[in-house]
Amino acid sequence: MRVAHGAREKLTNWAGNLTYGTDHLFEAGSVSSAQEIVRSHDKIKVLGTRHCFNSIGDSHDNFLSLRPMRDVVAIDATARTVTVDAGITYGQLCPWLDGKGFALHNLASLPHISVAGAISTATHGSGELNGNLATAVAGLEMLTAGGDVVKLSRATDGDVFRGTVVGLGALGVITRITLDVQPTYSVSQYVYENMPLAGMRDHFDEIQASGYSVSLFTDWRNQLINEVWIKSRTDRPAAFAAPPEFFGAKLATRNLHPIAALSAENCTEQMGVPGPWYERLPHFRMGFTPSAGKELQSEYFVPRGKAVDAILAVERLHDQISPHLLITEIRTIAADDLWMSTCYKRPSVTIHFTWKPDWPAVRRVLPVIERELGPFEARPHWAKLFTMAPAELRSRYERLPDFIQLAAKRDPRGKFRNRFLDTYIFAS
Ligand SMILES: Cc1cc2nc3c(=O)[nH]c(=O)nc-3n(C[C@H](O)[C@H](O)[C@H](O)COP(=O)(O)OP(=O)(O)OC[C@H]3O[C@@H](n4cnc5c(N)ncnc54)[C@H](O)[C@@H]3O)c2cc1C
């Protein structure tokens, strides 16, 4: 069904920094209706919850939204999986899942995003033993460019499965996703303020190992990590003891926003109050504006073993970065084997930048950061803003040639391609 999009209102991404190249938007409420829409167009892109900052999900032709397809299809308590329709968001899935006694292994900083869009771009949370959100995918159903249904599972489809999960929207329309689940658990969250940069430098591994999911926030001013967020599972024997001081940082005495000057109203509960996993792993609460609101984002993945050097290299650029920055977040993610994952075969640390919404200024500083991170073979987040040359980006993905072959089988005429994919993936 073609959705009438307000004639005066242009279709934009969440941040509003990208006006999409078309407002031809079709909505499917079933697999058969999605098949019909896919078959009757030469070009189509799936639109998720529009949280990408760059044009990876843009189209100048047609969009397909699966928003009405957001049911939980089945829960398999024996296999420990849940199967969902591809239009569902984490915010819709998680409370339901928790009510059934189950949980996901991790979440991103916000619950507002679609599961399909998140796994397609290798969206991640934090935790040195936690893979990104795509690593929870145990099975997928998708439509090829011809509208045929392909079913893949981790258990039976080996390499093809590993090539498909982080599909960047280039391999087809995901209609159903099966995710690993585990018994539900509680998390408590403590925040520390003002850790000297030297504390981070000398104790990075201990800091990262202190919780199930750890985030460091800095504005790169005054040689400080402004806030350290430690999320700890209460069902684990070595739950975080929350001493008053932690490598020079002080335990916060009130809930904080990652940008300390902003109200913590939209943030998840802190101060060690235990709560369900889905109300502690994200930093931001469902029903509230996540993050700062008016902002741009960039993020780079560096190898875990070189993380401290990479962080210090960025710190040396503080004069150029801080004037345009709202906040930086540093997180840790386990390696995986998904071909186009930003953590492919590499335990990773991410250096993230939430920028003021001033693209000309951000566009000037990104190449400086990328040059500094070049020796660390940084991989930019697929969904965020970067300026890296396509050839350099491609050189960071050893399975790219296999991915291109897979795309040629599923989509020989480039129905799901757009300018971003043509530039960064398919151009040789
Ligand atoms: C405030 C904010 C906070 C964020 N926090 C984090 C974070 O903590 N960690 C992190 O890693 N990222 C984070 N992100 C980035 C976000 O997770 C990614 O942009 C993610 O891709 C969002 O999914 P979406 O559905 O909203 O995106 P969309 O832009 O709608 O889609 C993303 C891509 O997936 C494709 N796609 C969507 N659905 C399907 C489908 N059914 N079949 C095939 N392809 C599909 C689209 O075509 C597009 O290419 C954040 C973004 C914002 C705005």
JSON list of C-alpha atoms and ligand atoms in Angstrom, two decimals, residues 13-15 18 20 44-58 63-66 85-90 107-110 112-126 132-133 141-143 167-177 282-284 289-293 295 297 299 301 329 331 333 342 350 352 354 381-384 416 418 420-421, ligand 1:
[
{"chain": "A", "resi": 13, "resn": "ASN", "atom": "CA", "xyz": [15.87, 10.61, 9.12]},
{"chain": "A", "resi": 14, "resn": "TRP", "atom": "CA", "xyz": [15.48, 10.81, 12.92]},
{"chain": "A", "resi": 15, "resn": "ALA", "atom": "CA", "xyz": [18.17, 13.47, 13.33]},
{"chain": "A", "resi": 18, "resn": "LEU", "atom": "CA", "xyz": [19.10, 13.86, 5.89]},
{"chain": "A", "resi": 20, "resn": "TYR", "atom": "CA", "xyz": [15.50, 11.35, 1.86]},
{"chain": "A", "resi": 44, "resn": "ILE", "atom": "CA", "xyz": [13.33, -0.23, -3.51]},
{"chain": "A", "resi": 45, "resn": "LYS", "atom": "CA", "xyz": [14.92, 0.32, -0.07]},
{"chain": "A", "resi": 46, "resn": "VAL", "atom": "CA", "xyz": [13.55, -0.81, 3.25]},
{"chain": "A", "resi": 47, "resn": "LEU", "atom": "CA", "xyz": [13.01, 2.00, 5.70]},
{"chain": "A", "resi": 48, "resn": "GLY", "atom": "CA", "xyz": [13.41, 0.97, 9.34]},
{"chain": "A", "resi": 49, "resn": "THR", "atom": "CA", "xyz": [13.01, 3.44, 12.19]},
{"chain": "A", "resi": 50, "resn": "ARG", "atom": "CA", "xyz": [15.22, 6.00, 10.32]},
{"chain": "A", "resi": 51, "resn": "HIS", "atom": "CA", "xyz": [17.96, 6.29, 12.97]},
{"chain": "A", "resi": 52, "resn": "CYS", "atom": "CA", "xyz": [20.91, 6.23, 10.54]},
{"chain": "A", "resi": 53, "resn": "PHE", "atom": "CA", "xyz": [22.81, 9.50, 10.26]},
{"chain": "A", "resi": 54, "resn": "ASN", "atom": "CA", "xyz": [24.25, 8.84, 6.82]},
{"chain": "A", "resi": 55, "resn": "SER", "atom": "CA", "xyz": [22.61, 7.84, 3.54]},
{"chain": "A", "resi": 56, "resn": "ILE", "atom": "CA", "xyz": [23.07, 4.05, 3.83]},
{"chain": "A", "resi": 57, "resn": "GLY", "atom": "CA", "xyz": [19.29, 3.70, 3.93]},
{"chain": "A", "resi": 58, "resn": "ASP", "atom": "CA", "xyz": [18.40, 6.45, 1.45]},
{"chain": "A", "resi": 63, "resn": "PHE", "atom": "CA", "xyz": [10.80, 2.98, 0.16]},
{"chain": "A", "resi": 64, "resn": "LEU", "atom": "CA", "xyz": [9.18, -0.06, 1.72]},
{"chain": "A", "resi": 65, "resn": "SER", "atom": "CA", "xyz": [8.23, 0.11, 5.40]},
{"chain": "A", "resi": 66, "resn": "LEU", "atom": "CA", "xyz": [7.40, -3.03, 7.38]},
{"chain": "A", "resi": 85, "resn": "ASP", "atom": "CA", "xyz": [8.42, -9.82, 12.46]},
{"chain": "A", "resi": 86, "resn": "ALA", "atom": "CA", "xyz": [11.02, -7.48, 11.01]},
{"chain": "A", "resi": 87, "resn": "GLY", "atom": "CA", "xyz": [9.17, -4.22, 11.72]},
{"chain": "A", "resi": 88, "resn": "ILE", "atom": "CA", "xyz": [9.39, -4.65, 15.52]},
{"chain": "A", "resi": 89, "resn": "THR", "atom": "CA", "xyz": [11.52, -2.32, 17.66]},
{"chain": "A", "resi": 90, "resn": "TYR", "atom": "CA", "xyz": [13.50, -3.33, 20.74]},
{"chain": "A", "resi": 107, "resn": "LEU", "atom": "CA", "xyz": [21.00, -3.53, 23.77]},
{"chain": "A", "resi": 108, "resn": "ALA", "atom": "CA", "xyz": [22.12, -0.29, 22.14]},
{"chain": "A", "resi": 109, "resn": "SER", "atom": "CA", "xyz": [21.97, 3.05, 23.95]},
{"chain": "A", "resi": 110, "resn": "LEU", "atom": "CA", "xyz": [18.31, 3.45, 22.99]},
{"chain": "A", "resi": 112, "resn": "HIS", "atom": "CA", "xyz": [13.59, 3.06, 19.81]},
{"chain": "A", "resi": 113, "resn": "ILE", "atom": "CA", "xyz": [15.30, 1.34, 16.85]},
{"chain": "A", "resi": 114, "resn": "SER", "atom": "CA", "xyz": [14.02, -1.52, 14.70]},
{"chain": "A", "resi": 115, "resn": "VAL", "atom": "CA", "xyz": [15.61, -4.93, 15.20]},
{"chain": "A", "resi": 116, "resn": "ALA", "atom": "CA", "xyz": [16.06, -5.38, 11.43]},
{"chain": "A", "resi": 117, "resn": "GLY", "atom": "CA", "xyz": [17.70, -1.96, 10.97]},
{"chain": "A", "resi": 118, "resn": "ALA", "atom": "CA", "xyz": [19.98, -2.51, 13.97]},
{"chain": "A", "resi": 119, "resn": "ILE", "atom": "CA", "xyz": [21.32, -5.88, 12.87]},
{"chain": "A", "resi": 120, "resn": "SER", "atom": "CA", "xyz": [21.70, -4.67, 9.26]},
{"chain": "A", "resi": 121, "resn": "THR", "atom": "CA", "xyz": [24.23, -2.03, 10.37]},
{"chain": "A", "resi": 122, "resn": "ALA", "atom": "CA", "xyz": [25.96, -4.03, 13.17]},
{"chain": "A", "resi": 123, "resn": "THR", "atom": "CA", "xyz": [24.52, -1.85, 15.92]},
{"chain": "A", "resi": 124, "resn": "HIS", "atom": "CA", "xyz": [26.11, -2.54, 19.29]},
{"chain": "A", "resi": 125, "resn": "GLY", "atom": "CA", "xyz": [25.97, -1.89, 23.00]},
{"chain": "A", "resi": 126, "resn": "SER", "atom": "CA", "xyz": [28.94, -2.32, 25.32]},
{"chain": "A", "resi": 132, "resn": "ASN", "atom": "CA", "xyz": [27.04, -6.63, 18.79]},
{"chain": "A", "resi": 133, "resn": "LEU", "atom": "CA", "xyz": [23.26, -7.00, 18.40]},
{"chain": "A", "resi": 141, "resn": "GLU", "atom": "CA", "xyz": [13.78, -14.93, 6.58]},
{"chain": "A", "resi": 142, "resn": "MET", "atom": "CA", "xyz": [14.16, -12.51, 3.72]},
{"chain": "A", "resi": 143, "resn": "LEU", "atom": "CA", "xyz": [12.90, -11.68, 0.25]},
{"chain": "A", "resi": 167, "resn": "GLY", "atom": "CA", "xyz": [23.52, -7.13, 5.19]},
{"chain": "A", "resi": 168, "resn": "LEU", "atom": "CA", "xyz": [23.61, -3.29, 5.06]},
{"chain": "A", "resi": 169, "resn": "GLY", "atom": "CA", "xyz": [20.20, -3.43, 3.38]},
{"chain": "A", "resi": 170, "resn": "ALA", "atom": "CA", "xyz": [21.89, -4.72, 0.22]},
{"chain": "A", "resi": 171, "resn": "LEU", "atom": "CA", "xyz": [20.82, -8.37, 0.22]},
{"chain": "A", "resi": 172, "resn": "GLY", "atom": "CA", "xyz": [17.06, -8.29, 0.41]},
{"chain": "A", "resi": 173, "resn": "VAL", "atom": "CA", "xyz": [14.08, -7.49, 2.60]},
{"chain": "A", "resi": 174, "resn": "ILE", "atom": "CA", "xyz": [14.31, -9.15, 6.01]},
{"chain": "A", "resi": 175, "resn": "THR", "atom": "CA", "xyz": [10.80, -10.20, 7.00]},
{"chain": "A", "resi": 176, "resn": "ARG", "atom": "CA", "xyz": [11.44, -12.33, 10.11]},
{"chain": "A", "resi": 177, "resn": "ILE", "atom": "CA", "xyz": [14.28, -12.60, 12.59]},
{"chain": "A", "resi": 282, "resn": "PRO", "atom": "CA", "xyz": [20.11, 1.29, 27.21]},
{"chain": "A", "resi": 283, "resn": "HIS", "atom": "CA", "xyz": [21.14, 4.70, 28.54]},
{"chain": "A", "resi": 284, "resn": "PHE", "atom": "CA", "xyz": [17.87, 6.24, 27.39]},
{"chain": "A", "resi": 289, "resn": "THR", "atom": "CA", "xyz": [13.88, 11.59, 23.40]},
{"chain": "A", "resi": 290, "resn": "PRO", "atom": "CA", "xyz": [17.06, 9.54, 23.33]},
{"chain": "A", "resi": 291, "resn": "SER", "atom": "CA", "xyz": [20.48, 11.20, 23.50]},
{"chain": "A", "resi": 292, "resn": "ALA", "atom": "CA", "xyz": [20.60, 14.99, 23.07]},
{"chain": "A", "resi": 293, "resn": "GLY", "atom": "CA", "xyz": [18.00, 15.28, 20.27]},
{"chain": "A", "resi": 295, "resn": "GLU", "atom": "CA", "xyz": [22.80, 16.14, 17.03]},
{"chain": "A", "resi": 297, "resn": "GLN", "atom": "CA", "xyz": [26.93, 11.12, 15.31]},
{"chain": "A", "resi": 299, "resn": "GLU", "atom": "CA", "xyz": [31.89, 6.36, 15.54]},
{"chain": "A", "resi": 301, "resn": "PHE", "atom": "CA", "xyz": [35.95, 0.85, 15.80]},
{"chain": "A", "resi": 329, "resn": "GLU", "atom": "CA", "xyz": [31.33, 7.64, 24.35]},
{"chain": "A", "resi": 331, "resn": "ARG", "atom": "CA", "xyz": [32.59, 1.22, 24.50]},
{"chain": "A", "resi": 333, "resn": "ILE", "atom": "CA", "xyz": [32.56, -5.10, 21.94]},
{"chain": "A", "resi": 342, "resn": "THR", "atom": "CA", "xyz": [32.55, -3.70, 12.24]},
{"chain": "A", "resi": 350, "resn": "THR", "atom": "CA", "xyz": [34.53, 2.19, 19.77]},
{"chain": "A", "resi": 352, "resn": "HIS", "atom": "CA", "xyz": [31.91, 7.64, 19.36]},
{"chain": "A", "resi": 354, "resn": "THR", "atom": "CA", "xyz": [27.85, 13.01, 19.42]},
{"chain": "A", "resi": 381, "resn": "HIS", "atom": "CA", "xyz": [30.07, 2.70, 12.03]},
{"chain": "A", "resi": 382, "resn": "TRP", "atom": "CA", "xyz": [27.91, 1.80, 9.03]},
{"chain": "A", "resi": 383, "resn": "ALA", "atom": "CA", "xyz": [25.06, 4.03, 10.20]},
{"chain": "A", "resi": 384, "resn": "LYS", "atom": "CA", "xyz": [26.96, 7.15, 11.23]},
{"chain": "A", "resi": 416, "resn": "PHE", "atom": "CA", "xyz": [18.28, -2.80, -3.26]},
{"chain": "A", "resi": 418, "resn": "ASN", "atom": "CA", "xyz": [21.56, 3.03, -3.55]},
{"chain": "A", "resi": 420, "resn": "PHE", "atom": "CA", "xyz": [25.89, 4.90, -0.63]},
{"chain": "A", "resi": 421, "resn": "LEU", "atom": "CA", "xyz": [26.15, 1.18, -1.39]},
{"chain": "B", "resi": 1, "resn": "LIG", "atom": "C1", "xyz": [19.97, 8.68, 19.15]},
{"chain": "B", "resi": 1, "resn": "LIG", "atom": "C2", "xyz": [20.66, 7.51, 18.50]},
{"chain": "B", "resi": 1, "resn": "LIG", "atom": "C3", "xyz": [21.37, 6.62, 19.30]},
{"chain": "B", "resi": 1, "resn": "LIG", "atom": "C4", "xyz": [22.04, 5.54, 18.70]},
{"chain": "B", "resi": 1, "resn": "LIG", "atom": "N1", "xyz": [22.70, 4.66, 19.50]},
{"chain": "B", "resi": 1, "resn": "LIG", "atom": "C5", "xyz": [23.40, 3.64, 18.95]},
{"chain": "B", "resi": 1, "resn": "LIG", "atom": "C6", "xyz": [24.11, 2.73, 19.76]},
{"chain": "B", "resi": 1, "resn": "LIG", "atom": "O1", "xyz": [24.07, 2.77, 20.98]},
{"chain": "B", "resi": 1, "resn": "LIG", "atom": "N2", "xyz": [24.86, 1.78, 19.14]},
{"chain": "B", "resi": 1, "resn": "LIG", "atom": "C7", "xyz": [24.93, 1.68, 17.79]},
{"chain": "B", "resi": 1, "resn": "LIG", "atom": "O2", "xyz": [25.66, 0.82, 17.28]},
{"chain": "B", "resi": 1, "resn": "LIG", "atom": "N3", "xyz": [24.18, 2.49, 17.00]},
{"chain": "B", "resi": 1, "resn": "LIG", "atom": "C8", "xyz": [23.42, 3.46, 17.55]},
{"chain": "B", "resi": 1, "resn": "LIG", "atom": "N4", "xyz": [22.68, 4.28, 16.75]},
{"chain": "B", "resi": 1, "resn": "LIG", "atom": "C9", "xyz": [22.61, 4.00, 15.31]},
{"chain": "B", "resi": 1, "resn": "LIG", "atom": "C10", "xyz": [21.45, 3.04, 15.01]},
{"chain": "B", "resi": 1, "resn": "LIG", "atom": "O3", "xyz": [21.49, 1.92, 15.81]},
{"chain": "B", "resi": 1, "resn": "LIG", "atom": "C11", "xyz": [21.50, 2.58, 13.57]},
{"chain": "B", "resi": 1, "resn": "LIG", "atom": "O4", "xyz": [21.28, 3.70, 12.79]},
{"chain": "B", "resi": 1, "resn": "LIG", "atom": "C12", "xyz": [20.47, 1.51, 13.21]},
{"chain": "B", "resi": 1, "resn": "LIG", "atom": "O5", "xyz": [20.71, 1.08, 11.89]},
{"chain": "B", "resi": 1, "resn": "LIG", "atom": "C13", "xyz": [19.08, 2.04, 13.33]},
{"chain": "B", "resi": 1, "resn": "LIG", "atom": "O6", "xyz": [18.12, 1.20, 12.77]},
{"chain": "B", "resi": 1, "resn": "LIG", "atom": "P1", "xyz": [16.87, 1.89, 12.03]},
{"chain": "B", "resi": 1, "resn": "LIG", "atom": "O7", "xyz": [15.89, 0.83, 11.70]},
{"chain": "B", "resi": 1, "resn": "LIG", "atom": "O8", "xyz": [16.40, 3.03, 12.82]},
{"chain": "B", "resi": 1, "resn": "LIG", "atom": "O9", "xyz": [17.62, 2.48, 10.78]},
{"chain": "B", "resi": 1, "resn": "LIG", "atom": "P2", "xyz": [17.21, 2.77, 9.27]},
{"chain": "B", "resi": 1, "resn": "LIG", "atom": "O10", "xyz": [18.01, 3.93, 8.87]},
{"chain": "B", "resi": 1, "resn": "LIG", "atom": "O11", "xyz": [15.73, 2.87, 9.10]},
{"chain": "B", "resi": 1, "resn": "LIG", "atom": "O12", "xyz": [17.75, 1.44, 8.57]},
{"chain": "B", "resi": 1, "resn": "LIG", "atom": "C14", "xyz": [19.07, 1.04, 8.71]},
{"chain": "B", "resi": 1, "resn": "LIG", "atom": "C15", "xyz": [19.51, 0.16, 7.53]},
{"chain": "B", "resi": 1, "resn": "LIG", "atom": "O13", "xyz": [18.89, -1.11, 7.66]},
{"chain": "B", "resi": 1, "resn": "LIG", "atom": "C16", "xyz": [18.15, -1.41, 6.47]},
{"chain": "B", "resi": 1, "resn": "LIG", "atom": "N5", "xyz": [16.96, -2.12, 6.89]},
{"chain": "B", "resi": 1, "resn": "LIG", "atom": "C17", "xyz": [16.06, -1.74, 7.82]},
{"chain": "B", "resi": 1, "resn": "LIG", "atom": "N6", "xyz": [15.08, -2.68, 7.91]},
{"chain": "B", "resi": 1, "resn": "LIG", "atom": "C18", "xyz": [15.39, -3.65, 7.01]},
{"chain": "B", "resi": 1, "resn": "LIG", "atom": "C19", "xyz": [14.76, -4.87, 6.62]},
{"chain": "B", "resi": 1, "resn": "LIG", "atom": "N7", "xyz": [13.60, -5.26, 7.15]},
{"chain": "B", "resi": 1, "resn": "LIG", "atom": "N8", "xyz": [15.36, -5.60, 5.66]},
{"chain": "B", "resi": 1, "resn": "LIG", "atom": "C20", "xyz": [16.53, -5.21, 5.08]},
{"chain": "B", "resi": 1, "resn": "LIG", "atom": "N9", "xyz": [17.15, -4.06, 5.40]},
{"chain": "B", "resi": 1, "resn": "LIG", "atom": "C21", "xyz": [16.59, -3.30, 6.36]},
{"chain": "B", "resi": 1, "resn": "LIG", "atom": "C22", "xyz": [17.83, -0.05, 5.85]},
{"chain": "B", "resi": 1, "resn": "LIG", "atom": "O14", "xyz": [17.59, -0.16, 4.46]},
{"chain": "B", "resi": 1, "resn": "LIG", "atom": "C23", "xyz": [19.10, 0.72, 6.15]},
{"chain": "B", "resi": 1, "resn": "LIG", "atom": "O15", "xyz": [20.07, 0.42, 5.23]},
{"chain": "B", "resi": 1, "resn": "LIG", "atom": "C24", "xyz": [21.98, 5.35, 17.30]},
{"chain": "B", "resi": 1, "resn": "LIG", "atom": "C25", "xyz": [21.24, 6.22, 16.50]},
{"chain": "B", "resi": 1, "resn": "LIG", "atom": "C26", "xyz": [20.56, 7.30, 17.12]},
{"chain": "B", "resi": 1, "resn": "LIG", "atom": "C27", "xyz": [19.75, 8.21, 16.26]}
]
